[in-house]
Structure formats: structure tokens, C-alpha cells
Tab-separated table of C-alpha atoms in Angstrom:
chain	number	residue	atom	x	y	z
A	257	ASN	CA	0.000	0.000	0.000
A	258	ALA	CA	1.523	3.322	-1.066
A	259	VAL	CA	0.057	5.045	2.006
A	260	GLU	CA	2.396	3.066	4.256
A	261	ASN	CA	5.465	4.327	2.372
A	262	THR	CA	4.495	7.974	2.162
A	263	LEU	CA	6.232	10.462	4.438
A	264	TYR	CA	3.951	12.858	6.265
A	265	GLU	CA	4.646	15.937	8.333
A	266	LEU	CA	3.077	15.649	11.764
A	267	GLU	CA	2.897	18.644	14.070
A	268	VAL	CA	3.960	17.650	17.573
A	269	GLY	CA	3.753	20.588	19.933
A	270	ASP	CA	5.835	23.379	18.399
A	271	ARG	CA	7.846	21.221	15.996
A	272	ILE	CA	7.146	19.213	12.853
A	273	GLU	CA	8.244	15.565	12.633
A	274	LEU	CA	8.534	13.414	9.498
A	275	VAL	CA	6.570	10.211	10.079
A	276	LEU	CA	5.564	7.002	8.314
A	277	PRO	CA	2.144	5.411	8.898
A	278	ARG	CA	2.257	2.022	10.634
A	279	GLN	CA	-0.354	-0.381	11.990
A	280	ILE	CA	-3.277	0.822	9.920
A	281	GLN	CA	-6.637	-0.662	10.944
A	282	ILE	CA	-9.328	-0.406	8.290
A	283	ARG	CA	-13.050	-1.053	8.749
A	284	ALA	CA	-13.869	-3.977	6.446
A	285	ALA	CA	-17.361	-2.840	5.504
A	286	THR	CA	-16.480	0.735	4.522
A	287	ASP	CA	-12.670	0.701	3.958
A	288	LYS	CA	-12.386	3.706	6.279
A	289	ILE	CA	-9.388	4.014	8.573
A	290	MET	CA	-10.295	3.209	12.170
A	291	SER	CA	-6.868	3.541	13.771
A	292	LEU	CA	-3.444	4.632	12.612
A	293	ASN	CA	-0.071	4.684	14.364
A	294	PHE	CA	2.991	6.571	13.154
A	295	LEU	CA	6.693	5.793	13.233
A	296	ARG	CA	9.109	8.720	13.416
A	297	PHE	CA	11.191	8.785	10.250
A	298	ALA	CA	14.970	8.785	10.407
A	299	PRO	CA	17.487	7.774	7.733
A	300	GLY	CA	18.090	4.045	7.986
A	301	VAL	CA	14.462	3.102	8.612
A	302	ARG	CA	13.289	-0.160	7.042
A	303	VAL	CA	10.260	-0.142	4.747
A	304	GLU	CA	8.647	-2.715	2.485
A	305	ILE	CA	8.047	-1.315	-0.985
A	306	PRO	CA	5.587	-2.912	-3.442
A	307	LEU	CA	7.058	-4.439	-6.596
A	308	ARG	CA	5.893	-3.648	-10.113
A	309	PHE	CA	6.923	-6.039	-12.884
A	310	VAL	CA	7.411	-4.086	-16.132
A	311	ASP	CA	8.426	-4.862	-19.730
A	312	VAL	CA	6.368	-8.079	-19.678
A	313	ARG	CA	5.354	-7.643	-23.336
A	314	MET	CA	9.013	-7.505	-24.360
A	315	ASN	CA	9.684	-11.029	-23.022
A	316	GLN	CA	9.287	-13.637	-25.781
A	317	THR	CA	8.388	-16.490	-23.392
A	318	LEU	CA	5.654	-14.431	-21.752
A	319	LYS	CA	4.351	-13.302	-25.165
A	320	ARG	CA	4.043	-16.930	-26.285
A	321	GLY	CA	1.820	-18.113	-23.454
A	322	GLY	CA	4.187	-18.271	-20.501
A	323	TYR	CA	3.246	-16.552	-17.286
A	324	LEU	CA	4.961	-14.789	-14.443
A	325	HIS	CA	4.629	-16.548	-11.092
A	326	ARG	CA	5.123	-13.899	-8.412
A	327	ILE	CA	6.875	-15.104	-5.290
A	328	ALA	CA	7.162	-11.744	-3.563
A	329	HIS	CA	4.952	-8.679	-3.708
A	330	ARG	CA	7.201	-6.369	-1.672
A	331	LEU	CA	10.911	-5.858	-1.115
A	332	ALA	CA	12.366	-4.875	2.253
A	333	CYS	CA	14.594	-1.819	1.855
A	334	VAL	CA	16.512	0.586	4.044
A	335	VAL	CA	15.791	4.241	3.293
A	336	ASP	CA	18.565	6.827	3.584
A	337	THR	CA	16.610	9.652	1.938
A	338	ASP	CA	13.259	11.349	2.436
A	339	LYS	CA	12.100	10.258	-1.039
A	340	ILE	CA	10.437	6.845	-0.857
A	341	PRO	CA	9.151	5.518	-4.189
A	342	PRO	CA	5.571	4.159	-4.278
A	343	PHE	CA	6.882	0.975	-5.956
A	344	LEU	CA	10.056	-0.642	-7.306
A	345	ASP	CA	10.299	-1.696	-10.951
A	346	VAL	CA	11.581	-5.129	-11.967
A	347	SER	CA	12.163	-5.479	-15.709
A	348	CYS	CA	10.902	-8.752	-17.179
A	349	ALA	CA	12.296	-8.059	-20.677
A	350	GLY	CA	14.858	-10.869	-20.535
A	351	GLY	CA	14.870	-14.497	-19.456
A	352	GLY	CA	13.294	-17.688	-20.720
A	353	PRO	CA	11.369	-20.566	-19.135
A	354	GLY	CA	12.397	-21.073	-15.520
A	355	HIS	CA	14.202	-17.730	-15.270
A	356	VAL	CA	14.144	-16.338	-11.731
A	357	PHE	CA	13.926	-12.592	-11.192
A	358	ARG	CA	15.709	-11.663	-7.983
A	359	ALA	CA	15.944	-8.691	-5.639
A	360	SER	CA	19.128	-7.590	-7.419
A	361	ASP	CA	16.996	-7.126	-10.577
A	362	ALA	CA	14.832	-4.483	-8.884
A	363	HIS	CA	15.635	-0.897	-9.825
A	364	LEU	CA	16.578	0.898	-6.593
A	365	PRO	CA	16.776	4.685	-6.806
A	366	PRO	CA	19.547	6.575	-4.977
A	367	GLY	CA	19.109	6.589	-1.209
A	368	LEU	CA	17.504	3.146	-1.129
A	369	ARG	CA	19.217	-0.193	-0.513
A	370	GLN	CA	18.113	-3.750	0.094
A	371	ALA	CA	17.628	-4.679	3.737
A	372	GLN	CA	19.073	-8.171	3.182
A	373	VAL	CA	22.280	-7.803	1.211
A	374	THR	CA	23.529	-11.357	1.883
A	375	HIS	CA	20.519	-13.037	0.266
A	376	ASP	CA	19.350	-12.298	-3.281
A	377	THR	CA	15.655	-12.936	-2.668
A	378	PRO	CA	13.682	-14.518	-5.530
A	379	LEU	CA	10.801	-12.281	-6.626
A	380	ALA	CA	9.217	-14.090	-9.594
A	381	VAL	CA	9.731	-17.032	-11.962
A	382	ILE	CA	8.794	-17.415	-15.625
A	383	LYS	CA	6.607	-20.514	-15.982
A	384	THR	CA	5.285	-22.243	-19.059
A	385	LYS	CA	2.165	-24.331	-19.503
């Protein structure tokens, strides 16, 4: 949810704090927010950013009836800037049957880095029928 990765200015007494929404409770019947907690933002905070798989139509296997099996929908990142993207792009232009797209394939803008640098997390696999 892009709301969870959006920085807000919250007035606390006589100062303004940058905060990230956390623990959002939504009423199921109306989708209205019932409760919302905030986390004070500081460089180095960990966020989970939604993934967006792009360039699917450029992949020959996917054009010929293959499909993309998503393993992950978000990628854990550490933010060192006050600009948090609403999503991270993963290009699916290359790769054939069985190709695994990994966290290292995600485009990370400056000021953003993977939270787990020792493990190249699988994000999606190209499957065929």
C-alpha cells in the first residue's frame, strides 16, 4: 500500500516531525481508517516497498503463453533519503522458461538499498504451460 510508504509531516507541539504510517486498521465494511499509528522517520528506517513487474510484453516467453509466477509482492529496503518511491520496478524483458527474477533485478533509486544484502531474494519465476 503506497500510504504506508508515504512520508507525512506531523505537528507535535511546536515542531514538525517526518513520520511514516504504521499499523493501519481499516473497517472492512467501509474501507475507512479506524486507527493509525505513526513511526518517526529517520534515515536508515526499514520499509517494504511494493514491486511492479514491467516490460512483460518484451519477453518472448511471456508473449508466447508463458506466465509470471510472483513469489514476492514487496521488497524490504533501508531508506537513507526522504524520497520513498511508491513501488520498485523489476524489468521482465529478458529471461526464458524457468528464469528467476531476484531482488538484485529491482531498480533501486539513490538513497535506497536492500535490507538483506547477503541473500538475493527470488521475486518471480517465468513458468510455461
